Structures are given as structure tokens and as C-alpha cells.
PDB file of C-alpha atoms in Angstrom:
ATOM      1  CA  MET A   1    -141.557-312.957  -1.684  1.00 94.00           C
ATOM      2  CA  VAL A   2    -144.890-311.323  -2.405  1.00 97.00           C
ATOM      3  CA  ILE A   3    -147.793-313.432  -3.659  1.00 98.00           C
ATOM      4  CA  ILE A   4    -151.248-312.289  -4.883  1.00 98.00           C
ATOM      5  CA  LYS A   5    -154.225-314.592  -4.206  1.00 97.00           C
ATOM      6  CA  ASN A   6    -157.982-314.231  -4.581  1.00 97.00           C
ATOM      7  CA  LYS A   7    -159.741-313.150  -1.434  1.00 96.00           C
ATOM      8  CA  ARG A   8    -162.042-316.213  -1.742  1.00 96.00           C
ATOM      9  CA  THR A   9    -159.096-318.610  -1.488  1.00 96.00           C
ATOM     10  CA  LYS A  10    -159.243-320.541   1.826  1.00 96.00           C
ATOM     11  CA  LYS A  11    -156.458-319.490   4.115  1.00 95.00           C
ATOM     12  CA  GLU A  12    -155.610-323.132   4.844  1.00 95.00           C
ATOM     13  CA  ASN A  13    -154.928-323.740   1.149  1.00 97.00           C
ATOM     14  CA  ILE A  14    -152.695-320.704   0.953  1.00 97.00           C
ATOM     15  CA  LEU A  15    -150.798-321.948   4.011  1.00 96.00           C
ATOM     16  CA  LYS A  16    -150.407-325.394   2.449  1.00 96.00           C
ATOM     17  CA  GLU A  17    -148.653-323.805  -0.489  1.00 96.00           C
ATOM     18  CA  TYR A  18    -146.769-321.148   1.515  1.00 97.00           C
ATOM     19  CA  PRO A  19    -146.534-322.532   5.128  1.00 96.00           C
ATOM     20  CA  ASP A  20    -144.911-319.525   6.679  1.00 94.00           C
ATOM     21  CA  ALA A  21    -146.725-316.817   4.804  1.00 97.00           C
ATOM     22  CA  MET A  22    -148.195-313.795   6.410  1.00 97.00           C
ATOM     23  CA  ILE A  23    -151.630-313.107   4.852  1.00 98.00           C
ATOM     24  CA  PHE A  24    -153.047-309.557   4.418  1.00 98.00           C
ATOM     25  CA  ASP A  25    -156.502-308.720   3.087  1.00 98.00           C
ATOM     26  CA  VAL A  26    -156.046-305.482   1.147  1.00 98.00           C
ATOM     27  CA  THR A  27    -159.693-305.277  -0.137  1.00 96.00           C
ATOM     28  CA  SER A  28    -162.086-302.525   0.957  1.00 95.00           C
ATOM     29  CA  LYS A  29    -163.426-305.035   3.497  1.00 94.00           C
ATOM     30  CA  GLY A  30    -160.112-306.197   4.833  1.00 94.00           C
ATOM     31  CA  GLU A  31    -157.956-305.320   7.790  1.00 95.00           C
ATOM     32  CA  TYR A  32    -155.680-303.350   5.446  1.00 97.00           C
ATOM     33  CA  LYS A  33    -158.483-301.484   3.709  1.00 97.00           C
ATOM     34  CA  THR A  34    -156.401-298.282   3.712  1.00 98.00           C
ATOM     35  CA  LEU A  35    -154.609-299.967   0.745  1.00 98.00           C
ATOM     36  CA  SER A  36    -157.912-300.245  -1.231  1.00 97.00           C
ATOM     37  CA  PRO A  37    -158.443-297.798  -4.121  1.00 97.00           C
ATOM     38  CA  PHE A  38    -161.828-297.136  -2.525  1.00 97.00           C
ATOM     39  CA  TYR A  39    -160.322-295.900   0.751  1.00 98.00           C
ATOM     40  CA  PRO A  40    -160.999-292.177   1.209  1.00 98.00           C
ATOM     41  CA  HIS A  41    -157.642-290.784   2.097  1.00 98.00           C
ATOM     42  CA  GLY A  42    -158.409-287.434   0.567  1.00 98.00           C
ATOM     43  CA  GLY A  43    -156.108-285.081  -1.317  1.00 98.00           C
ATOM     44  CA  ILE A  44    -155.175-287.561  -4.040  1.00 98.00           C
ATOM     45  CA  PRO A  45    -154.259-285.482  -7.148  1.00 98.00           C
ATOM     46  CA  ILE A  46    -156.372-286.131 -10.228  1.00 98.00           C
ATOM     47  CA  PRO A  47    -153.923-286.561 -13.189  1.00 98.00           C
ATOM     48  CA  PHE A  48    -153.778-283.873 -15.790  1.00 98.00           C
ATOM     49  CA  SER A  49    -155.974-281.620 -13.556  1.00 97.00           C
ATOM     50  CA  GLY A  50    -153.713-279.170 -11.852  1.00 95.00           C
ATOM     51  CA  THR A  51    -154.273-278.949  -8.127  1.00 97.00           C
ATOM     52  CA  VAL A  52    -157.747-280.699  -8.150  1.00 97.00           C
ATOM     53  CA  THR A  53    -157.856-283.750  -5.880  1.00 98.00           C
ATOM     54  CA  SER A  54    -160.068-286.699  -5.154  1.00 98.00           C
ATOM     55  CA  ALA A  55    -161.003-288.499  -1.965  1.00 98.00           C
ATOM     56  CA  CYS A  56    -159.929-291.842  -3.359  1.00 98.00           C
ATOM     57  CA  VAL A  57    -158.217-293.502  -6.358  1.00 98.00           C
ATOM     58  CA  GLU A  58    -161.430-295.257  -7.428  1.00 97.00           C
ATOM     59  CA  GLY A  59    -163.189-291.931  -7.436  1.00 97.00           C
ATOM     60  CA  ILE A  60    -160.644-290.704  -9.998  1.00 98.00           C
ATOM     61  CA  TRP A  61    -161.017-293.870 -12.121  1.00 97.00           C
ATOM     62  CA  GLN A  62    -164.797-293.794 -12.064  1.00 96.00           C
ATOM     63  CA  GLY A  63    -165.172-289.988 -12.187  1.00 96.00           C
ATOM     64  CA  LEU A  64    -163.127-289.575 -15.392  1.00 97.00           C
ATOM     65  CA  LYS A  65    -165.000-292.270 -17.301  1.00 96.00           C
ATOM     66  CA  VAL A  66    -167.013-290.962 -20.219  1.00 96.00           C
ATOM     67  CA  PHE A  67    -170.014-292.915 -21.428  1.00 94.00           C
ATOM     68  CA  GLN A  68    -172.281-292.783 -24.494  1.00 90.00           C
ATOM     69  CA  ASN A  69    -174.974-291.178 -22.330  1.00 87.00           C
ATOM     70  CA  GLU A  70    -172.968-289.308 -19.669  1.00 90.00           C
ATOM     71  CA  GLY A  71    -169.701-287.457 -19.254  1.00 93.00           C
ATOM     72  CA  ILE A  72    -167.365-287.282 -16.262  1.00 94.00           C
ATOM     73  CA  ASP A  73    -168.941-287.369 -12.843  1.00 94.00           C
ATOM     74  CA  PHE A  74    -167.572-284.801 -10.429  1.00 95.00           C
ATOM     75  CA  SER A  75    -169.478-286.418  -7.446  1.00 95.00           C
ATOM     76  CA  CYS A  76    -167.056-289.429  -7.611  1.00 96.00           C
ATOM     77  CA  PHE A  77    -164.152-287.192  -6.597  1.00 97.00           C
ATOM     78  CA  ASN A  78    -165.762-286.232  -3.337  1.00 95.00           C
ATOM     79  CA  ASN A  79    -167.292-289.633  -2.375  1.00 94.00           C
ATOM     80  CA  ARG A  80    -165.856-290.644   0.987  1.00 95.00           C
ATOM     81  CA  THR A  81    -168.184-293.553   1.633  1.00 92.00           C
ATOM     82  CA  MET A  82    -166.355-296.357  -0.125  1.00 89.00           C
ATOM     83  CA  LYS A  83    -169.731-297.135  -1.715  1.00 87.00           C
ATOM     84  CA  ASP A  84    -171.670-296.220  -4.888  1.00 84.00           C
ATOM     85  CA  LEU A  85    -168.573-295.405  -6.877  1.00 83.00           C
ATOM     86  CA  LYS A  86    -168.830-297.876  -9.696  1.00 82.00           C
ATOM     87  CA  ARG A  87    -170.291-296.401 -13.014  1.00 83.00           C
ATOM     88  CA  THR A  88    -171.335-299.141 -15.409  1.00 79.00           C
ATOM     89  CA  VAL A  89    -172.438-299.572 -19.020  1.00 78.00           C
ATOM     90  CA  ARG A  90    -175.771-300.937 -17.790  1.00 80.00           C
ATOM     91  CA  THR A  91    -176.584-297.592 -16.372  1.00 81.00           C
ATOM     92  CA  HIS A  92    -174.740-295.087 -18.472  1.00 81.00           C
ATOM     93  CA  GLY A  93    -174.330-296.708 -21.903  1.00 84.00           C
ATOM     94  CA  LYS A  94    -171.170-297.732 -23.750  1.00 91.00           C
ATOM     95  CA  CYS A  95    -167.929-296.533 -22.168  1.00 92.00           C
ATOM     96  CA  LEU A  96    -166.104-294.315 -24.630  1.00 95.00           C
ATOM     97  CA  GLY A  97    -162.936-293.937 -22.552  1.00 96.00           C
ATOM     98  CA  HIS A  98    -161.462-291.870 -19.722  1.00 97.00           C
ATOM     99  CA  GLN A  99    -161.204-288.138 -20.033  1.00 97.00           C
ATOM    100  CA  LYS A 100    -157.513-287.039 -19.833  1.00 98.00           C
ATOM    101  CA  GLY A 101    -158.100-284.758 -16.790  1.00 96.00           C
ATOM    102  CA  LEU A 102    -160.806-282.234 -16.046  1.00 96.00           C
ATOM    103  CA  GLY A 103    -159.911-279.587 -18.560  1.00 90.00           C
ATOM    104  CA  SER A 104    -159.418-281.820 -21.565  1.00 93.00           C
ATOM    105  CA  LYS A 105    -161.726-283.290 -24.182  1.00 92.00           C
ATOM    106  CA  GLU A 106    -159.170-285.950 -25.066  1.00 97.00           C
ATOM    107  CA  LEU A 107    -160.358-289.470 -24.277  1.00 97.00           C
ATOM    108  CA  LEU A 108    -157.874-292.192 -23.396  1.00 98.00           C
ATOM    109  CA  GLY A 109    -158.430-295.831 -24.222  1.00 96.00           C
ATOM    110  CA  TYR A 110    -158.637-298.385 -21.387  1.00 96.00           C
ATOM    111  CA  LEU A 111    -155.041-299.481 -21.297  1.00 97.00           C
ATOM    112  CA  THR A 112    -153.665-295.989 -21.759  1.00 98.00           C
ATOM    113  CA  ALA A 113    -155.951-294.748 -18.998  1.00 97.00           C
ATOM    114  CA  ARG A 114    -154.851-297.616 -16.755  1.00 97.00           C
ATOM    115  CA  LYS A 115    -151.231-296.566 -17.313  1.00 98.00           C
ATOM    116  CA  GLU A 116    -151.682-292.778 -17.209  1.00 98.00           C
ATOM    117  CA  ILE A 117    -154.485-292.363 -14.635  1.00 98.00           C
ATOM    118  CA  TYR A 118    -155.099-295.388 -12.408  1.00 98.00           C
ATOM    119  CA  VAL A 119    -151.461-296.558 -11.794  1.00 98.00           C
ATOM    120  CA  PRO A 120    -150.001-293.125 -11.157  1.00 98.00           C
ATOM    121  CA  SER A 121    -152.892-292.226  -8.828  1.00 98.00           C
ATOM    122  CA  TYR A 122    -152.578-295.484  -6.895  1.00 98.00           C
ATOM    123  CA  ASN A 123    -148.773-295.143  -6.672  1.00 98.00           C
ATOM    124  CA  TRP A 124    -149.221-291.613  -5.423  1.00 98.00           C
ATOM    125  CA  MET A 125    -151.507-292.906  -2.744  1.00 98.00           C
ATOM    126  CA  LEU A 126    -148.956-295.530  -1.664  1.00 98.00           C
ATOM    127  CA  GLU A 127    -146.154-293.023  -1.628  1.00 97.00           C
ATOM    128  CA  HIS A 128    -148.018-290.242   0.302  1.00 98.00           C
ATOM    129  CA  LYS A 129    -150.898-291.844   2.209  1.00 98.00           C
ATOM    130  CA  CYS A 130    -149.784-295.436   3.091  1.00 98.00           C
ATOM    131  CA  GLN A 131    -146.184-295.133   4.175  1.00 97.00           C
ATOM    132  CA  LYS A 132    -146.813-296.770   7.574  1.00 97.00           C
ATOM    133  CA  GLU A 133    -148.225-299.892   5.922  1.00 98.00           C
ATOM    134  CA  ILE A 134    -145.509-299.902   3.259  1.00 97.00           C
ATOM    135  CA  GLU A 135    -142.764-299.625   5.872  1.00 97.00           C
ATOM    136  CA  TYR A 136    -144.283-302.521   7.806  1.00 98.00           C
ATOM    137  CA  PHE A 137    -144.420-304.747   4.689  1.00 98.00           C
ATOM    138  CA  LEU A 138    -140.871-303.709   3.758  1.00 97.00           C
ATOM    139  CA  SER A 139    -139.688-304.784   7.216  1.00 97.00           C
ATOM    140  CA  LEU A 140    -141.260-308.148   6.824  1.00 97.00           C
ATOM    141  CA  LEU A 141    -139.669-308.642   3.396  1.00 97.00           C
ATOM    142  CA  ARG A 142    -136.280-307.611   4.777  1.00 96.00           C
ATOM    143  CA  GLU A 143    -136.696-310.320   7.417  1.00 96.00           C
ATOM    144  CA  GLY A 144    -137.338-312.832   4.623  1.00 96.00           C
ATOM    145  CA  LYS A 145    -141.005-313.270   5.210  1.00 97.00           C
ATOM    146  CA  THR A 146    -143.403-314.357   2.515  1.00 97.00           C
ATOM    147  CA  ILE A 147    -146.374-311.973   2.136  1.00 98.00           C
ATOM    148  CA  VAL A 148    -149.645-312.922   0.622  1.00 98.00           C
ATOM    149  CA  PHE A 149    -151.964-310.142  -0.419  1.00 98.00           C
ATOM    150  CA  LEU A 150    -155.680-311.010  -0.784  1.00 98.00           C
ATOM    151  CA  ASP A 151    -157.497-309.129  -3.516  1.00 97.00           C
ATOM    152  CA  TYR A 152    -160.671-309.807  -5.566  1.00 96.00           C
ATOM    153  CA  ASP A 153    -158.692-309.378  -8.740  1.00 94.00           C
ATOM    154  CA  THR A 154    -155.445-311.222  -9.339  1.00 95.00           C
ATOM    155  CA  ASN A 155    -154.418-309.944 -12.788  1.00 96.00           C
ATOM    156  CA  GLU A 156    -150.849-308.637 -12.417  1.00 96.00           C
ATOM    157  CA  ASP A 157    -150.381-307.853 -16.144  1.00 97.00           C
ATOM    158  CA  ILE A 158    -150.992-304.130 -16.718  1.00 96.00           C
ATOM    159  CA  ASP A 159    -151.209-304.934 -20.479  1.00 97.00           C
ATOM    160  CA  ASN A 160    -154.046-307.487 -20.080  1.00 96.00           C
ATOM    161  CA  PRO A 161    -157.275-305.537 -20.637  1.00 94.00           C
ATOM    162  CA  SER A 162    -159.493-308.655 -20.295  1.00 93.00           C
ATOM    163  CA  LYS A 163    -159.439-308.545 -16.504  1.00 93.00           C
ATOM    164  CA  PRO A 164    -159.273-305.639 -13.991  1.00 94.00           C
ATOM    165  CA  LEU A 165    -155.828-304.931 -12.730  1.00 96.00           C
ATOM    166  CA  SER A 166    -155.148-306.156  -9.186  1.00 97.00           C
ATOM    167  CA  HIS A 167    -154.312-303.210  -6.921  1.00 97.00           C
ATOM    168  CA  ALA A 168    -152.527-305.768  -4.772  1.00 98.00           C
ATOM    169  CA  SER A 169    -150.176-306.274  -7.724  1.00 98.00           C
ATOM    170  CA  LEU A 170    -149.317-302.542  -7.594  1.00 98.00           C
ATOM    171  CA  ILE A 171    -148.529-302.818  -3.899  1.00 98.00           C
ATOM    172  CA  LYS A 172    -146.264-305.808  -4.686  1.00 97.00           C
ATOM    173  CA  LYS A 173    -144.497-303.907  -7.488  1.00 97.00           C
ATOM    174  CA  TYR A 174    -144.078-300.873  -5.328  1.00 97.00           C
ATOM    175  CA  LEU A 175    -142.585-302.903  -2.490  1.00 97.00           C
ATOM    176  CA  LEU A 176    -140.209-304.776  -4.759  1.00 94.00           C
ATOM    177  CA  SER A 177    -139.018-301.509  -6.324  1.00 93.00           C
ATOM    178  CA  GLN A 178    -138.244-300.272  -2.852  1.00 92.00           C
ATOM    179  CA  MET A 179    -136.270-303.342  -2.016  1.00 83.00           C
ATOM    180  CA  CYS A 180    -134.135-303.030  -5.150  1.00 69.00           C
ATOM    181  CA  PRO A 181    -134.104-299.319  -6.072  1.00 56.00           C
TER     182      PRO A 181
END
């Protein structure tokens, strides 16, 4: 079983609900920060952009955003600091969408971009950059362990645009797909 909880939840409260759970912080500040979309693995393909890559998944997500006052930001793709990646409406004006790759003028709406840019990029990262972590979690699941992932966002519904999608939910989905291919 894989559970997603907010990072701010007290561990003793999680353990009351799931007494034998193994708890893993997958945020950019946690012990498993390599699973954070901010982690600079390098070489992550930018969807719809040929062979061009980004240092991290969040760099792709933020870099392809197009705002009222600013287009895509190439510097996001090379940011390896895990900081200063967020591009907000306060600074750049209204977000118009995400550009569908570097060579396109097509803008994708939020949910479409989530499904065609963020999720494929994150899954690529899991598949190609995080196999050691994935194999460890799979071994725990095969032993019948309960895993709790701590994330700042807990939205597991890809179709719910009112809250950011939990990247921990993508780890969960990936793991469960590997258990029952």
C-alpha cells in the first residue's frame, strides 16, 4: 500500500493511522530529494523539443510557461540549484499557458500541459534517473510494507486543476504500475 501525506503531518499521527508504515520524505528538502521534480539529474528530455534536455522536471514545467509579459525562459532548463525556478503571475503577468516545446507557438492549457509535459517528463525521470530508489520501494511493496510518501501537495487527481499535482502521487502510480504490469 502507498499513501500520500502532507509533509507537515506529524509522523506520530501517521504512525497512529498506519502503525507499520515506512515514511519517506520525497520533497526537495527530504532524504529522498532525488525524487523531487526540482532535483537536477540532468539530461531530461523536454517534450516536443527533439534532443534538447533540461536539468530537472521543474525546469521544464517553469521554462515552458508563457506569460502575458514574458515568453518561455531558457535559463530554467539549465538551473541546477533547486532554487529560483518558480515563475509566477505576480512577476510576469497572467499565465497564458505552456508552450508545446521549444519550436512551437502552440500553447497548451493547464491540464493538457500537465498531461503532455509534466507527467511524461516526471515519469521519464523515474524510469531513467531514479531506478535505484524505485527498486527499493518495489522491494518494500513486495514484502507487504506500507509506504507513506511525504509531499507538500497531496492532490492525486490529475484532472483537478484547483490544486498542484502531487509528484508523490506520480511515484505511487508508477510503483503500482510496476507491481501489476
